[in-house]
Amino acid sequence: MTTIAVLGNGRVGGNLAAALARAGHEVTVADRTPGVAADAARTARIVINATPGAGSLDRLAALREELRDKILVDVSNATTDGPDGLPADLLYPGSSLAERLQEALPGTRVVKTLNTMLFPVMASPATLSRTPTAFLSGEDPQAKGAVRELLTDLGWQKEWITDLGGIRTARATEAAVLFVPHIIRSAGFTPFAISIAR
């Protein structure tokens, strides 16, 4: 059992929190209220950033001390929104939210994952008709190992998880969000994920 704080109580955060609790972890969900988020982060071993990506950097940078020595799992994508509310462009072109978080939180081990799929797939990967891929980006091997274990608790088989390397590789997976609006407009809001076929 791991103590986990999920920052963000929307569809992404709620879905992950419920699945991790079912897997036996001690999970706290915090909304965007600074005091609530700080208390949750302070008492957790692993913190999941499920807040809207456009405001994540400022929100989490304010929790620098609470996040010190913690593993921060970043599942968000920082984008500008189009008129229909779907992602329109990257907020940090040539970089990524995960990289900006790692720079702002040097005492925290940031791991990027689960950001290349619609939120229902994060905790139910086996529901897709084809095998999805979950990517890991981060500088700390032990932190990535802990996140890999969380992914297996969410139903991800080990062979479905690909470690891309350091945190800079997150800019590639974050750029994949630009597929999302086109796929949704083409096929509707049906769960999907990026998959690497070999």
GROMACS .gro file of C-alpha atoms in nm:
model
  198
    1MET     CA    1   0.000   0.000   0.000
    2THR     CA    2   0.123   0.347  -0.090
    3THR     CA    3  -0.007   0.683   0.032
    4ILE     CA    4  -0.110   0.878  -0.277
    5ALA     CA    5  -0.241   1.230  -0.317
    6VAL     CA    6  -0.432   1.307  -0.636
    7LEU     CA    7  -0.434   1.678  -0.710
    8GLY     CA    8  -0.741   1.749  -0.921
    9ASN     CA    9  -1.089   1.611  -0.862
   10GLY     CA   10  -1.221   1.618  -1.219
   11ARG     CA   11  -1.275   1.321  -1.448
   12VAL     CA   12  -0.904   1.232  -1.468
   13GLY     CA   13  -0.829   1.268  -1.098
   14GLY     CA   14  -1.150   1.102  -0.985
   15ASN     CA   15  -1.103   0.808  -1.219
   16LEU     CA   16  -0.743   0.748  -1.108
   17ALA     CA   17  -0.821   0.794  -0.739
   18ALA     CA   18  -1.104   0.542  -0.746
   19ALA     CA   19  -0.896   0.283  -0.932
   20LEU     CA   20  -0.595   0.322  -0.703
   21ALA     CA   21  -0.816   0.296  -0.395
   22ARG     CA   22  -0.967  -0.026  -0.533
   23ALA     CA   23  -0.611  -0.155  -0.577
   24GLY     CA   24  -0.553  -0.109  -0.203
   25HIS     CA   25  -0.369   0.223  -0.185
   26GLU     CA   26  -0.446   0.499   0.064
   27VAL     CA   27  -0.567   0.779  -0.162
   28THR     CA   28  -0.651   1.140  -0.087
   29VAL     CA   29  -0.810   1.363  -0.351
   30ALA     CA   30  -0.750   1.737  -0.332
   31ASP     CA   31  -0.918   2.009  -0.533
   32ARG     CA   32  -0.738   2.326  -0.643
   33THR     CA   33  -0.770   2.493  -0.303
   34PRO     CA   34  -0.408   2.570  -0.203
   35GLY     CA   35  -0.440   2.466   0.162
   36VAL     CA   36  -0.615   2.138   0.081
   37ALA     CA   37  -0.361   2.053  -0.189
   38ALA     CA   38  -0.069   2.136   0.041
   39ASP     CA   39  -0.199   1.911   0.319
   40ALA     CA   40  -0.257   1.624   0.077
   41ALA     CA   41   0.088   1.657  -0.082
   42ARG     CA   42   0.262   1.682   0.254
   43THR     CA   43   0.131   1.348   0.379
   44ALA     CA   44   0.166   1.144   0.058
   45ARG     CA   45   0.457   0.944  -0.079
   46ILE     CA   46   0.339   0.982  -0.438
   47VAL     CA   47   0.151   1.284  -0.573
   48ILE     CA   48  -0.041   1.270  -0.901
   49ASN     CA   49  -0.090   1.592  -1.095
   50ALA     CA   50  -0.433   1.567  -1.253
   51THR     CA   51  -0.497   1.941  -1.256
   52PRO     CA   52  -0.562   2.124  -1.586
   53GLY     CA   53  -0.225   2.153  -1.757
   54ALA     CA   54  -0.246   2.523  -1.837
   55GLY     CA   55  -0.235   2.612  -1.467
   56SER     CA   56  -0.034   2.318  -1.333
   57LEU     CA   57   0.306   2.486  -1.326
   58ASP     CA   58   0.204   2.778  -1.106
   59ARG     CA   59  -0.014   2.560  -0.887
   60LEU     CA   60   0.254   2.299  -0.818
   61ALA     CA   61   0.544   2.542  -0.793
   62ALA     CA   62   0.360   2.693  -0.496
   63LEU     CA   63   0.384   2.350  -0.328
   64ARG     CA   64   0.762   2.327  -0.364
   65GLU     CA   65   0.831   2.244   0.001
   66GLU     CA   66   0.539   2.002   0.033
   67LEU     CA   67   0.657   1.817  -0.280
   68ARG     CA   68   1.021   1.794  -0.175
   69ASP     CA   69   1.147   1.431  -0.181
   70LYS     CA   70   0.816   1.312  -0.328
   71ILE     CA   71   0.744   1.138  -0.658
   72LEU     CA   72   0.527   1.361  -0.876
   73VAL     CA   73   0.336   1.171  -1.144
   74ASP     CA   74   0.236   1.419  -1.413
   75VAL     CA   75  -0.052   1.302  -1.632
   76SER     CA   76  -0.151   1.645  -1.763
   77ASN     CA   77  -0.090   1.816  -2.096
   78ALA     CA   78  -0.041   2.192  -2.109
   79THR     CA   79  -0.234   2.330  -2.405
   80THR     CA   80  -0.432   2.626  -2.519
   81ASP     CA   81  -0.796   2.547  -2.592
   82GLY     CA   82  -0.981   2.600  -2.915
   83PRO     CA   83  -1.336   2.741  -2.942
   84ASP     CA   84  -1.479   2.392  -2.884
   85GLY     CA   85  -1.276   2.340  -2.566
   86LEU     CA   86  -1.047   2.083  -2.725
   87PRO     CA   87  -0.666   2.127  -2.729
   88ALA     CA   88  -0.554   2.375  -2.994
   89ASP     CA   89  -0.180   2.415  -2.939
   90LEU     CA   90   0.102   2.336  -2.698
   91LEU     CA   91   0.155   2.584  -2.417
   92TYR     CA   92   0.529   2.507  -2.403
   93PRO     CA   93   0.645   2.439  -2.762
   94GLY     CA   94   1.003   2.314  -2.766
   95SER     CA   95   0.964   2.203  -2.405
   96SER     CA   96   0.697   2.031  -2.195
   97LEU     CA   97   0.498   2.071  -1.878
   98ALA     CA   98   0.694   1.785  -1.721
   99GLU     CA   99   1.027   1.957  -1.793
  100ARG     CA  100   0.900   2.286  -1.652
  101LEU     CA  101   0.778   2.108  -1.340
  102GLN     CA  102   1.112   1.935  -1.289
  103GLU     CA  103   1.294   2.269  -1.326
  104ALA     CA  104   1.060   2.440  -1.080
  105LEU     CA  105   1.074   2.148  -0.834
  106PRO     CA  106   1.438   2.033  -0.821
  107GLY     CA  107   1.382   1.840  -0.499
  108THR     CA  108   1.096   1.640  -0.652
  109ARG     CA  109   1.123   1.337  -0.881
  110VAL     CA  110   0.889   1.404  -1.173
  111VAL     CA  111   0.763   1.117  -1.389
  112LYS     CA  112   0.545   1.176  -1.694
  113THR     CA  113   0.298   0.906  -1.792
  114LEU     CA  114  -0.062   0.830  -1.902
  115ASN     CA  115  -0.092   1.150  -2.107
  116THR     CA  116  -0.131   0.988  -2.449
  117MET     CA  117  -0.485   0.854  -2.404
  118LEU     CA  118  -0.836   0.959  -2.311
  119PHE     CA  119  -0.893   0.941  -1.937
  120PRO     CA  120  -1.107   0.621  -1.923
  121VAL     CA  121  -0.813   0.421  -2.061
  122MET     CA  122  -0.576   0.530  -1.781
  123ALA     CA  123  -0.734   0.290  -1.532
  124SER     CA  124  -0.889   0.042  -1.779
  125PRO     CA  125  -0.632  -0.027  -2.053
  126ALA     CA  126  -0.763  -0.377  -2.125
  127THR     CA  127  -1.099  -0.240  -2.240
  128LEU     CA  128  -0.951  -0.131  -2.574
  129SER     CA  129  -0.966  -0.367  -2.870
  130ARG     CA  130  -0.590  -0.337  -2.923
  131THR     CA  131  -0.303  -0.317  -2.678
  132PRO     CA  132  -0.228   0.043  -2.571
  133THR     CA  133   0.111   0.180  -2.469
  134ALA     CA  134   0.192   0.378  -2.153
  135PHE     CA  135   0.512   0.581  -2.168
  136LEU     CA  136   0.743   0.681  -1.883
  137SER     CA  137   0.967   0.990  -1.889
  138GLY     CA  138   1.182   1.093  -1.593
  139GLU     CA  139   1.532   1.129  -1.456
  140ASP     CA  140   1.508   0.898  -1.155
  141PRO     CA  141   1.505   0.520  -1.220
  142GLN     CA  142   1.364   0.438  -0.876
  143ALA     CA  143   1.081   0.686  -0.920
  144LYS     CA  144   0.999   0.537  -1.258
  145GLY     CA  145   1.004   0.191  -1.100
  146ALA     CA  146   0.750   0.302  -0.839
  147VAL     CA  147   0.529   0.452  -1.109
  148ARG     CA  148   0.558   0.135  -1.315
  149GLU     CA  149   0.421  -0.058  -1.015
  150LEU     CA  150   0.129   0.184  -0.990
  151LEU     CA  151   0.055   0.131  -1.357
  152THR     CA  152   0.042  -0.246  -1.310
  153ASP     CA  153  -0.205  -0.187  -1.024
  154LEU     CA  154  -0.418   0.005  -1.276
  155GLY     CA  155  -0.420  -0.293  -1.512
  156TRP     CA  156  -0.122  -0.213  -1.733
  157GLN     CA  157   0.078  -0.521  -1.822
  158LYS     CA  158   0.454  -0.478  -1.801
  159GLU     CA  159   0.504  -0.526  -2.173
  160TRP     CA  160   0.260  -0.240  -2.242
  161ILE     CA  161   0.485   0.010  -2.058
  162THR     CA  162   0.774   0.178  -2.243
  163ASP     CA  163   1.043   0.378  -2.064
  164LEU     CA  164   1.146   0.654  -2.304
  165GLY     CA  165   1.431   0.788  -2.091
  166GLY     CA  166   1.485   1.127  -1.928
  167ILE     CA  167   1.230   1.398  -1.861
  168ARG     CA  168   1.306   1.569  -2.192
  169THR     CA  169   1.134   1.282  -2.374
  170ALA     CA  170   0.806   1.407  -2.226
  171ARG     CA  171   0.795   1.675  -2.495
  172ALA     CA  172   0.730   1.398  -2.748
  173THR     CA  173   0.442   1.240  -2.559
  174GLU     CA  174   0.292   1.578  -2.471
  175ALA     CA  175   0.294   1.671  -2.840
  176ALA     CA  176   0.074   1.367  -2.904
  177VAL     CA  177  -0.216   1.563  -2.752
  178LEU     CA  178  -0.240   1.746  -3.085
  179PHE     CA  179  -0.390   1.427  -3.230
  180VAL     CA  180  -0.675   1.434  -2.978
  181PRO     CA  181  -0.911   1.698  -3.120
  182HIS     CA  182  -0.885   1.558  -3.472
  183ILE     CA  183  -0.956   1.203  -3.356
  184ILE     CA  184  -1.252   1.316  -3.145
  185ARG     CA  185  -1.397   1.519  -3.430
  186SER     CA  186  -1.348   1.223  -3.663
  187ALA     CA  187  -1.469   0.937  -3.443
  188GLY     CA  188  -1.643   1.094  -3.144
  189PHE     CA  189  -1.552   1.080  -2.777
  190THR     CA  190  -1.462   0.711  -2.776
  191PRO     CA  191  -1.176   0.592  -2.551
  192PHE     CA  192  -0.846   0.556  -2.737
  193ALA     CA  193  -0.473   0.555  -2.670
  194ILE     CA  194  -0.146   0.582  -2.858
  195SER     CA  195  -0.009   0.235  -2.924
  196ILE     CA  196   0.334   0.127  -3.049
  197ALA     CA  197   0.299  -0.172  -3.282
  198ARG     CA  198   0.603  -0.397  -3.317
   0.00000   0.00000   0.00000
